CSV table of C-alpha atoms in Angstrom, one decimal:
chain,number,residue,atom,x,y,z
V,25,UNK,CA,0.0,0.0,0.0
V,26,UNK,CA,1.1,3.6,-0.3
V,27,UNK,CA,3.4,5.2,1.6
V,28,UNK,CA,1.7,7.8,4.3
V,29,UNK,CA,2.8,11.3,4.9
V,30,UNK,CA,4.9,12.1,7.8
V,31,UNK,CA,1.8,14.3,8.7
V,32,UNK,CA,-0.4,11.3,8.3
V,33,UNK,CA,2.1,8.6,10.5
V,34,UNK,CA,1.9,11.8,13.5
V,35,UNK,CA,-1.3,11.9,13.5
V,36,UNK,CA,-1.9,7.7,13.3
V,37,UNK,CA,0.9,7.8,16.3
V,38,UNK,CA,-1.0,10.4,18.3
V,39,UNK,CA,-4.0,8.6,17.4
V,40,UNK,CA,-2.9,5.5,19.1
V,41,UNK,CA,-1.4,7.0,21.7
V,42,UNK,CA,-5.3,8.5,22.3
V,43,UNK,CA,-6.8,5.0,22.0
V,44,UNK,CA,-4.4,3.6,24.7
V,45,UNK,CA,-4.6,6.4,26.9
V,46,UNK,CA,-8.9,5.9,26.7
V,47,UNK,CA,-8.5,2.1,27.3
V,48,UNK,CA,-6.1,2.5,30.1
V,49,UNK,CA,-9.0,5.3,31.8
V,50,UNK,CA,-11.6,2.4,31.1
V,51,UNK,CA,-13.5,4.3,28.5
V,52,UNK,CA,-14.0,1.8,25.9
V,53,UNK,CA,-11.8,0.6,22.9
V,54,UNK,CA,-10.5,4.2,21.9
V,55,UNK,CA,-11.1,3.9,18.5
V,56,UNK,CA,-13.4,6.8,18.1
V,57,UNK,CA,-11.2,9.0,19.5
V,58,UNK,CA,-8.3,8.1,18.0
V,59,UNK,CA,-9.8,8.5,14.5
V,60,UNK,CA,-10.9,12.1,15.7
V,61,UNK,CA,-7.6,12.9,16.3
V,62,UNK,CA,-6.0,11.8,14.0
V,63,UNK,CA,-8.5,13.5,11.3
V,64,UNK,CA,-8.0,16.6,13.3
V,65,UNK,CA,-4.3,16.5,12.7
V,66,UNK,CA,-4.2,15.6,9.4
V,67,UNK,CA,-7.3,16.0,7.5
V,68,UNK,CA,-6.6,13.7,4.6
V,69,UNK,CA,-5.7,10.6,6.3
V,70,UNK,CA,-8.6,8.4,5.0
V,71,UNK,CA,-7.5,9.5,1.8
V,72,UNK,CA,-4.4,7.9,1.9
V,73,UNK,CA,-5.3,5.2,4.8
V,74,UNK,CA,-7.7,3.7,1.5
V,75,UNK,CA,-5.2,4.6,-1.3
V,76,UNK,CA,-4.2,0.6,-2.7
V,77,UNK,CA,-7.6,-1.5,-1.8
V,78,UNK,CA,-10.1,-2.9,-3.3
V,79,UNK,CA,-12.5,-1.2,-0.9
V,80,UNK,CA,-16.4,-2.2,-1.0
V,81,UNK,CA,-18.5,0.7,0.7
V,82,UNK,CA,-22.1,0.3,2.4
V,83,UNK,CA,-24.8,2.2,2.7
V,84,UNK,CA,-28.7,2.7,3.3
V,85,UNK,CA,-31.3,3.6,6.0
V,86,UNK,CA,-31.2,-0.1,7.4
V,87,UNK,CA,-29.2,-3.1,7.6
V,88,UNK,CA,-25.7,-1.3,7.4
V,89,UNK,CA,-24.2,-3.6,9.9
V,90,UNK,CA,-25.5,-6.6,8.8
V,91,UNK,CA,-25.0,-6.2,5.1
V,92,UNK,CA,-21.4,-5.3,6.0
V,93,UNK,CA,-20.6,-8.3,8.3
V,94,UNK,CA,-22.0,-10.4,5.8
V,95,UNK,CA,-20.0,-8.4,2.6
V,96,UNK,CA,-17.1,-9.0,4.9
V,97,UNK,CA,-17.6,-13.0,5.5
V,98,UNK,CA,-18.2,-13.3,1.7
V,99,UNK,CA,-15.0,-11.2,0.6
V,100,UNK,CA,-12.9,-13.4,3.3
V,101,UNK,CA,-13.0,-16.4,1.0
V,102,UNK,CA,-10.5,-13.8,-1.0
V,103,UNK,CA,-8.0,-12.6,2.3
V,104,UNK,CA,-7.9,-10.6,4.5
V,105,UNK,CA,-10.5,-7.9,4.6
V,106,UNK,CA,-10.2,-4.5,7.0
V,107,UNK,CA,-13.9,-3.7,8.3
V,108,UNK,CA,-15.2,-1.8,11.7
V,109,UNK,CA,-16.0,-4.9,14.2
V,110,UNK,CA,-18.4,-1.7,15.9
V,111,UNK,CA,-20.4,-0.5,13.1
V,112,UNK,CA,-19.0,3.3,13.7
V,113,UNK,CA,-19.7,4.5,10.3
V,114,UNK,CA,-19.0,7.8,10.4
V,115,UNK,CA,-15.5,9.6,9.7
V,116,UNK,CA,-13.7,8.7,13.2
V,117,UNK,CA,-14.9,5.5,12.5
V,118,UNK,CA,-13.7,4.5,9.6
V,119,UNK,CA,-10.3,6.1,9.8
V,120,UNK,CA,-10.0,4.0,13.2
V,121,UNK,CA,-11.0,0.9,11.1
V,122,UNK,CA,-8.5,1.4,7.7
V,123,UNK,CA,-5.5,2.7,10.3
V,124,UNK,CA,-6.1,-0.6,11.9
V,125,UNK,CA,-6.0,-3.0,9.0
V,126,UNK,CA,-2.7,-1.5,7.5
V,127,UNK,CA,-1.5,-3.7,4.7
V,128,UNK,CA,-4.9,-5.1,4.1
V,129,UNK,CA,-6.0,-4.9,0.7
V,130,UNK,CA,-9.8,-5.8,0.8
V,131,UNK,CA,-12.1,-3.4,2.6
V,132,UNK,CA,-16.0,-3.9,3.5
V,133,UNK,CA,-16.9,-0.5,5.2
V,134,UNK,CA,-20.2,0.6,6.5
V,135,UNK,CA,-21.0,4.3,5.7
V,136,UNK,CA,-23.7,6.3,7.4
V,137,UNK,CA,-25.7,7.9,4.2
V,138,UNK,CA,-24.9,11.5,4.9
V,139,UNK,CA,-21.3,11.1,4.6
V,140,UNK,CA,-21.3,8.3,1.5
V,141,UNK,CA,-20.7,11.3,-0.5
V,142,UNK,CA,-17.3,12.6,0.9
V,143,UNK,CA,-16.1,8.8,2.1
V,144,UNK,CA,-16.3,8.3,-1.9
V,145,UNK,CA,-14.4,10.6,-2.4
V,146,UNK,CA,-11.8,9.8,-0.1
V,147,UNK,CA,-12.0,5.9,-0.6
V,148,UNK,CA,-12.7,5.4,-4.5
V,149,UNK,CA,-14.0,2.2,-3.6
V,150,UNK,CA,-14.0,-0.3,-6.2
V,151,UNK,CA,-18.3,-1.1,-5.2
V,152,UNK,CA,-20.9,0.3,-3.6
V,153,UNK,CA,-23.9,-1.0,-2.1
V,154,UNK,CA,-27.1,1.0,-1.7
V,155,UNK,CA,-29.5,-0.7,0.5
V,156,UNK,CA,-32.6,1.3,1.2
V,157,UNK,CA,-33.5,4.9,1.7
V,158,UNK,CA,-36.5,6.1,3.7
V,159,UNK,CA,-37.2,8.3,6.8
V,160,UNK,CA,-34.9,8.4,9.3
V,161,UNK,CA,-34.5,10.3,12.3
V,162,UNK,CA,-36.0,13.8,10.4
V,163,UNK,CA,-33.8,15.8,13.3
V,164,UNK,CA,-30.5,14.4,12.0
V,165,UNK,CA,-30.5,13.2,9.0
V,166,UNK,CA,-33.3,16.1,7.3
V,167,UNK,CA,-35.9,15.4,4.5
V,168,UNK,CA,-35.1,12.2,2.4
V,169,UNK,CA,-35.5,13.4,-1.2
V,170,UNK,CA,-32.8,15.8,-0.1
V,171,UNK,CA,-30.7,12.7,0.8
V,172,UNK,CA,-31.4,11.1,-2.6
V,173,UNK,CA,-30.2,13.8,-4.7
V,174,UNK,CA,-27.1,14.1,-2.8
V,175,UNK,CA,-26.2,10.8,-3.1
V,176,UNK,CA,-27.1,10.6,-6.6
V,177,UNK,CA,-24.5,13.8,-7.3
V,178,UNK,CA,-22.1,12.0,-5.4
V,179,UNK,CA,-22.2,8.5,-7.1
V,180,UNK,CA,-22.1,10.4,-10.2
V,181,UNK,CA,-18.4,11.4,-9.7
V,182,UNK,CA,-17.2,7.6,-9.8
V,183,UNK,CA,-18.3,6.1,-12.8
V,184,UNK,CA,-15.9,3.4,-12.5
V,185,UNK,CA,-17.3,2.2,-9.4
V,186,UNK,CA,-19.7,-1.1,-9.4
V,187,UNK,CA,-22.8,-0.5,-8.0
V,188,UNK,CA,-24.9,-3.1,-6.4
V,189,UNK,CA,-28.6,-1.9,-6.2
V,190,UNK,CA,-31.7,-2.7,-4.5
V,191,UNK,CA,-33.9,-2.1,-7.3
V,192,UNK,CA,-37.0,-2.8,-5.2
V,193,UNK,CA,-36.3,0.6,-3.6
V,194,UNK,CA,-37.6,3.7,-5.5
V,195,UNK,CA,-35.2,5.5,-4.3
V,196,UNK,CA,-32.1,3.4,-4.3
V,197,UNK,CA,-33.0,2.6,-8.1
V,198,UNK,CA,-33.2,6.8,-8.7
V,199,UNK,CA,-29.6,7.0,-7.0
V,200,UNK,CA,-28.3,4.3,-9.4
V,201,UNK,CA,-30.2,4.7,-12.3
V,202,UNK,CA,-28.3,6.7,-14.3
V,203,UNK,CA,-24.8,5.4,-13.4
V,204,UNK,CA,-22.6,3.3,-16.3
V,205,UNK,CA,-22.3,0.6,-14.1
V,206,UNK,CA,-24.9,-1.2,-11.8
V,207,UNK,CA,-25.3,-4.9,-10.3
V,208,UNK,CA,-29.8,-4.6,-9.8
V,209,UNK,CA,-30.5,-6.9,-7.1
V,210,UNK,CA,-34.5,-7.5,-6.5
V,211,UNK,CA,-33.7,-7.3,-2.1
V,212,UNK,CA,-36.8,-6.7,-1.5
V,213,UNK,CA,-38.8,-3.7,0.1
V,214,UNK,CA,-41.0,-3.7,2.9
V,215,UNK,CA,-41.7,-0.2,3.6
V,216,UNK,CA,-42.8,2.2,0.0
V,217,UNK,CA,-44.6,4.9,2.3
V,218,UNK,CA,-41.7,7.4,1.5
V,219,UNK,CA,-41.6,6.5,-2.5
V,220,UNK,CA,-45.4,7.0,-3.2
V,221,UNK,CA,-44.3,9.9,-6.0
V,222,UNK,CA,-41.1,9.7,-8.1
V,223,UNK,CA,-38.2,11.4,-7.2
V,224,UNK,CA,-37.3,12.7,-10.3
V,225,UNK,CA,-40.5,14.0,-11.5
V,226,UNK,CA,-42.8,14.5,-8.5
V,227,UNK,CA,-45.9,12.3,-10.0
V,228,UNK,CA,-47.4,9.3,-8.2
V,229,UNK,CA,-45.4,5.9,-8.7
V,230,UNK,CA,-47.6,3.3,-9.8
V,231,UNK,CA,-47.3,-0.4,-8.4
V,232,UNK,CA,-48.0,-3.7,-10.8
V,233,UNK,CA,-47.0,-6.6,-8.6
V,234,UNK,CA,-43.5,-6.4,-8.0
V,235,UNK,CA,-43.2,-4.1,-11.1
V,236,UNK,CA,-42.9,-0.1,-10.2
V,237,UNK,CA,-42.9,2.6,-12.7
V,238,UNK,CA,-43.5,6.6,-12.5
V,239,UNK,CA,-46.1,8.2,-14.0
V,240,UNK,CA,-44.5,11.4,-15.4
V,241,UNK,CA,-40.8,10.4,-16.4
V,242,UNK,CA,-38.9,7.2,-17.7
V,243,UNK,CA,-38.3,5.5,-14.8
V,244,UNK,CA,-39.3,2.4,-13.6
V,245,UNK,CA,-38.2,-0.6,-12.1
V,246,UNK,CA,-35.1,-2.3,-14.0
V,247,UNK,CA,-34.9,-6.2,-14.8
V,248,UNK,CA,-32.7,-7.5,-11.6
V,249,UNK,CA,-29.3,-9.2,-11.9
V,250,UNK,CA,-30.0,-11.2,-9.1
V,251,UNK,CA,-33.0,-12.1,-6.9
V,252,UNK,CA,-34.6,-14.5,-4.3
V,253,UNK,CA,-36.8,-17.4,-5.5
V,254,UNK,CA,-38.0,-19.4,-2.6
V,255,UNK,CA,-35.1,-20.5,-0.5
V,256,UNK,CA,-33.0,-20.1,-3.4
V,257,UNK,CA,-30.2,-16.7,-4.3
V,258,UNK,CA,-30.5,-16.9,-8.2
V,259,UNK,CA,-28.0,-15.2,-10.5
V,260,UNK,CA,-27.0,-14.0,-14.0
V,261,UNK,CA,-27.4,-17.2,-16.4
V,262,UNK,CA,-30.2,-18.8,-14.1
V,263,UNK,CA,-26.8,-19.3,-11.8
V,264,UNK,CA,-28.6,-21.0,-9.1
V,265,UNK,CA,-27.6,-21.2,-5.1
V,266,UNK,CA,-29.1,-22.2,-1.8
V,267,UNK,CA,-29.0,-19.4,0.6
V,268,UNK,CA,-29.2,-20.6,4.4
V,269,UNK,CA,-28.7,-17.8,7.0
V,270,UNK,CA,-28.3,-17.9,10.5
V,271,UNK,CA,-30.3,-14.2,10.9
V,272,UNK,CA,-34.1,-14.6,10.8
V,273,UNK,CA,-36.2,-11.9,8.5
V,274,UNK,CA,-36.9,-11.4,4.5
V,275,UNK,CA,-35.1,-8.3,4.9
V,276,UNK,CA,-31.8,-10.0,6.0
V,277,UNK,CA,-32.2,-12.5,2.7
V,278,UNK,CA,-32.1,-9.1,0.7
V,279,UNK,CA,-29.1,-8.1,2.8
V,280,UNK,CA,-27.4,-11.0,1.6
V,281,UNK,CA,-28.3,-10.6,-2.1
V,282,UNK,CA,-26.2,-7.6,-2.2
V,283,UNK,CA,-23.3,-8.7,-0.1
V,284,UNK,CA,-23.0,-11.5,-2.3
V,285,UNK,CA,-23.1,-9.8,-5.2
V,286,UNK,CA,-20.5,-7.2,-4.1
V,287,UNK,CA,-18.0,-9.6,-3.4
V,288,UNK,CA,-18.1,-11.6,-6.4
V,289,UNK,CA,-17.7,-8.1,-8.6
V,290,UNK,CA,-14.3,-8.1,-6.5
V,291,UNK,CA,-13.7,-11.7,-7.5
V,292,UNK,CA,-14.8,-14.0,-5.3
V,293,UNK,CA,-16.5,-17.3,-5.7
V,294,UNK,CA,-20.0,-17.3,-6.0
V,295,UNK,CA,-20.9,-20.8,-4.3
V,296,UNK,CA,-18.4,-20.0,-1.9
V,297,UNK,CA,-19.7,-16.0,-1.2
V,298,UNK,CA,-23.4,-17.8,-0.3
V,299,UNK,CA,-22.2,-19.6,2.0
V,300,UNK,CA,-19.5,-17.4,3.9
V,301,UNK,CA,-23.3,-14.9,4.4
V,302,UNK,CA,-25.2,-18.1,6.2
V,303,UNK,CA,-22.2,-18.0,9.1
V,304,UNK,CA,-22.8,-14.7,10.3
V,305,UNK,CA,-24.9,-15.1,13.4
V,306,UNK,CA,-25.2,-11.9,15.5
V,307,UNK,CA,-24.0,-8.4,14.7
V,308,UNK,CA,-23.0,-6.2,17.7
V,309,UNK,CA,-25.5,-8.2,19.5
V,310,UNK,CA,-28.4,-7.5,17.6
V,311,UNK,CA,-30.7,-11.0,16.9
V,312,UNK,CA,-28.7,-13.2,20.2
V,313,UNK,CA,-30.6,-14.6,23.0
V,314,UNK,CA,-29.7,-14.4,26.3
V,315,UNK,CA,-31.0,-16.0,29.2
V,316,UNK,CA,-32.6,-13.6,31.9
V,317,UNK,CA,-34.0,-15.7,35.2
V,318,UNK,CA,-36.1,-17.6,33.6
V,319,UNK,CA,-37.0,-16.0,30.2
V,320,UNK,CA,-34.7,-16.4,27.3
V,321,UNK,CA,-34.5,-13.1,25.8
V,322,UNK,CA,-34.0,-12.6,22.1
V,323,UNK,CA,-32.9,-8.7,21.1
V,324,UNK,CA,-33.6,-7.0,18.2
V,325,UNK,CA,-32.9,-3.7,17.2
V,326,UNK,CA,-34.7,-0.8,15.2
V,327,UNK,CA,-34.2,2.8,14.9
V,328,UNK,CA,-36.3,4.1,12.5
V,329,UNK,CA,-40.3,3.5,10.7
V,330,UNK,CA,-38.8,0.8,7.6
V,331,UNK,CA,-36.9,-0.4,10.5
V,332,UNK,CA,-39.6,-1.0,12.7
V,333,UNK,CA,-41.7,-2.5,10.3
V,334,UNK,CA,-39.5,-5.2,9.4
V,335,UNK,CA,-38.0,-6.1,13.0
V,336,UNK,CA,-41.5,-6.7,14.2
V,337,UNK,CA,-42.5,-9.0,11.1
V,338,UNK,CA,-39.4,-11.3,12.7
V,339,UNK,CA,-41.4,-11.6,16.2
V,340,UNK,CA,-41.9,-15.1,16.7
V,341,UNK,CA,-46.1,-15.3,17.5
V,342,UNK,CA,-46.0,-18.2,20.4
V,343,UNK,CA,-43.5,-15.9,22.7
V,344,UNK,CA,-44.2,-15.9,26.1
V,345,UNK,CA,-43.8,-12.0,26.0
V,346,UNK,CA,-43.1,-9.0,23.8
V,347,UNK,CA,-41.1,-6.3,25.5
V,348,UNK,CA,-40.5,-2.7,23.3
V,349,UNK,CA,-38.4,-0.5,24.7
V,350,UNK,CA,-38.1,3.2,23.2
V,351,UNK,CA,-35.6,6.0,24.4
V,352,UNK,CA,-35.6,9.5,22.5
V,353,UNK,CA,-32.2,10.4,23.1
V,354,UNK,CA,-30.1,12.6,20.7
V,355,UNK,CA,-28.7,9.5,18.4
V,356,UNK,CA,-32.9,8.1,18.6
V,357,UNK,CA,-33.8,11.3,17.5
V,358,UNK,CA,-36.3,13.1,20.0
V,359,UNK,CA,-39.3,13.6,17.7
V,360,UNK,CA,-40.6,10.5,18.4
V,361,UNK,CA,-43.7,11.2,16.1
V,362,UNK,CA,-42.4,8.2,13.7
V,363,UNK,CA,-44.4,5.7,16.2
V,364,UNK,CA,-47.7,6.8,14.5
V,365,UNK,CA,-46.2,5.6,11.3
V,366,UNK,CA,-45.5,1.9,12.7
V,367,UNK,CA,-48.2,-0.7,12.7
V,368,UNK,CA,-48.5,-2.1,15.7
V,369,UNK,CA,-51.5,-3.7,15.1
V,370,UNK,CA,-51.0,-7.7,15.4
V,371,UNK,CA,-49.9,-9.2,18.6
V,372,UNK,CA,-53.4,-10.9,19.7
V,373,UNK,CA,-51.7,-13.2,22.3
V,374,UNK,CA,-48.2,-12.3,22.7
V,375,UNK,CA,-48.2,-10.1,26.5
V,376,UNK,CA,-47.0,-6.7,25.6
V,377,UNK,CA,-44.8,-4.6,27.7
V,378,UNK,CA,-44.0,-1.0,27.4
V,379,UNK,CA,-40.7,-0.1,28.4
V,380,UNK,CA,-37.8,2.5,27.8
V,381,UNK,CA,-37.5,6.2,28.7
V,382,UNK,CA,-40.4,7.2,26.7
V,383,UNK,CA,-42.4,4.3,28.2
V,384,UNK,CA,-45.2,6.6,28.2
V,385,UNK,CA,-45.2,7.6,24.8
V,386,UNK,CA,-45.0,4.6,23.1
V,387,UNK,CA,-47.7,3.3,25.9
V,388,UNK,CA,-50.4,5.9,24.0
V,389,UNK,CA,-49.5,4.7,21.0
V,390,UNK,CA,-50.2,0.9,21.5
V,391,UNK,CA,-53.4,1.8,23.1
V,392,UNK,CA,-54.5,3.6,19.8
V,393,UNK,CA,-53.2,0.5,18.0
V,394,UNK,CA,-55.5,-1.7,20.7
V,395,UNK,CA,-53.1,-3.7,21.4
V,396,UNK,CA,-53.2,-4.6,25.0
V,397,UNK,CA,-49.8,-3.9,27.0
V,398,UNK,CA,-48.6,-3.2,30.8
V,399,UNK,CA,-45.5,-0.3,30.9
V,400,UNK,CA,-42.7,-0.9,32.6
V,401,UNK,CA,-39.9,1.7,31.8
V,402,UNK,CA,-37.2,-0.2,33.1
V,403,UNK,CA,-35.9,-2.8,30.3
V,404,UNK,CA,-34.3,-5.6,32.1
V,405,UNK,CA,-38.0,-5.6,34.7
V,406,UNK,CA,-39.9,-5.3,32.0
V,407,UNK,CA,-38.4,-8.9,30.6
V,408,UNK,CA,-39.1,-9.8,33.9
V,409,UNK,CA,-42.6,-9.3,34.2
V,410,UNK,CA,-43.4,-11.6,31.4
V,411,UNK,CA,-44.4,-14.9,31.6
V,412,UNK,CA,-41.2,-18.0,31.9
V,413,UNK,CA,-40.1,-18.8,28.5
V,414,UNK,CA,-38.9,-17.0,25.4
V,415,UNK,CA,-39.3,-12.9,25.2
V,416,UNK,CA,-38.7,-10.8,22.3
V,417,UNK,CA,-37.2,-7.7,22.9
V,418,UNK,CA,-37.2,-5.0,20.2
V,419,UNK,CA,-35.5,-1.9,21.3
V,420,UNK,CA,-34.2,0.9,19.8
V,421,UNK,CA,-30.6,2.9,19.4
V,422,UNK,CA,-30.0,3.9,23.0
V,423,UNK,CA,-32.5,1.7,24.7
V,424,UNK,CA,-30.6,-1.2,22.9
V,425,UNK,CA,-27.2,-0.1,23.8
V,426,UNK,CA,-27.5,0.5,27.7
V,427,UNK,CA,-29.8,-2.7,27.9
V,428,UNK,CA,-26.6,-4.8,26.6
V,429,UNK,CA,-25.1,-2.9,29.2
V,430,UNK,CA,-27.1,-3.7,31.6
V,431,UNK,CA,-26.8,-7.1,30.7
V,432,UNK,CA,-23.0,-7.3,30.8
V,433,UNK,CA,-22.9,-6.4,34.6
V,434,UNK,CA,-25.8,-8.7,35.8
């Protein structure tokens, strides 16, 4: 790989010295704040921490992580392959991920959609994969036909990237549609209420089946490379392969799709890509069950309306107990107004808890839903009120960060 600056190699020294110093203090890995420093000192350092790799960039509203763990098994049947084991997909992030896989020339890095642009830029990665795009949290991350349009400007500076593309997403397919170069992928979409009119012309999109198409521009869904057929990933020449996961959820089958097909545009196997997806098993501990008294305790995670949608389409009926746990803190996003957008309306037998900081909120909403519940704010009593057996938990960002916590120190 290329050599770095003596600027860059200060500020990669000062940023380990940072990450030491923060593990030494007991406040975490230090990653993050090594990457801040070092970014501080020299501002080009992911510029020339990517310079020589095949680097393989990840992006979308949902499934980030997952996609990018299992992008990351797939390109491992190839080497080596530098990646954040965290999920911190922002700047600090990913400089902390590159300055720790030195040498490495395969890359599978998660990007948070605001700063795909710019990490382009900086990485020229040889693929990208756009997942989904819908509403996220509207404090942070601002109106999403905004988003689109940035992203589409961006991708349009490196032709000579692959893209892989869900084109089940109106939005997605917009981004990509117009690029030289695209792998279409049929992923899947659970969630069109933020693609209702076309993004490029403002009319109403009009559904056939699984076909879209706009009403006032030429634009409509494009044949896909790849797509799902049963149990089955099937490929360019009717290339056909079994696709057995671990994770649970349509949406993760879609997930796989496009890690699949991002790492064989960098070479790898096919046969061998399918498989190396089905051995990823938990991400950050999002999908693992864990044993609480006498309830075993599966967590999911969600963060946003798409999100929600699909996490509580994986809730296993027959559970003992359903326990949803909402915080509005600053990475949630405080409007919590999203809930309205969230059907809640199906869980006729499953016991339904309330829980979280905004307990109470989420508490109104499930009554207007009728959906029959208790509210207990605090997570880990919440689990506990529900009957022996196995509980679903779905939290989200926060409320599924300091519940791990919590769990750690039982």
């Amino acid at each position: 790989m290329t050599d770095i600056s003596v600027r860059g190699r200060i500020a990669l020294r000062a940023a380990a010295a940072a990450s030491w110093a923060s593990q030494k203090a007991g406040r975490g890995k230090g990653s993050m704040i090594g990457g801040l420093i070092a970014l501080q000192i020299d501002k080009t350092i992911m510029d020339q921490l990517g310079r020589g790799r095949r680097t393989v960039l990840v992006t979308g509203t949902n499934g980030k992580s997952t996609t990018t763990r299992m992008t990351t098994a797939a390109l491992s049947t190839l080497g080596e392959v530098a990646t954040q084991a965290d999920g911190a997909n922002m700047d600090a992030g990913i400089v902390a991920a590159l300055s720790a896989h030195r040498g490495v020339e395969l890359a599978a890095i998660e990007v948070d959609e605001l700063h795909l642009p710019h990490v382009t830029d900086a990485l020229n990665p040889a693929v990208v994969v756009l997942l989904n795009l819908s509403r996220d949290q509207l404090d942070r991350v601002g109106e999403i036909n905004m988003i689109e349009r940035k992203l589409r400007a961006g991708l349009a500076r490196h032709p000579d990237a692959v893209v892989i593309a869900n084109c089940d997403d109106v939005l997605v397919t917009s981004i990509a549609y117009d690029h030289p170069n695209v792998v279409w992928v049929a992923a899947g979409s659970g969630w069109s209420m933020d693609a209702t009119s076309c993004p490029r012309s403002g009319e109403p999109i009009l559904w056939e089946g699984q076909h879209w198409r706009s009403t006032g521009a030429d634009f409509e869904r494009p044949e896909p490379d790849w797509w799902l057929d049963g149990d089955d990933l099937v490929g360019p020449d009717a290339q056909r392969f079994p696709l057995k996961l671990a994770l649970p959820g349509r949406a993760n089958r879609g997930n796989a799709a496009q890690a699949v097909a991002a790492a064989i545009a960098l070479g790898a196997d096919p046969a061998a890509a399918v498989t190396a997806t089905g051995t990823v098993r938990e991400i950050a501990g999002r999908y693992r069950t864990v044993q609480v008294g006498e309830h075993a305790a599966r967590l999911l995670l969600a963060k946003n309306p798409a999100g929600w949608q699909e996490a509580l389409s994986m809730i296993e009926p027959s559970s003992a107990g359903l326990v949803i746990a909402v915080n509005g803190q600053v990475p949630d996003g405080e409007d919590l107004s999203w809930l309205w957008d969230v059907r809640f309306e199906h869980f006729e037998g499953v016991q339904v808890v309330a829980s979280g900081e905004r307990a109470t909120d989420l508490a109104v909403r499930l009554t207007y839903a009728g959906v029959e519940h208790t509210t207990v704010p605090n997570p880990l009593r919440a689990i506990a009120s529900c009957p022996a057996g196995h509980v679903e938990v779905l939290a989200n960002y926060t409320a599924f960060r300091d519940l791990n916590r919590d769990l750690e120190a039982k």
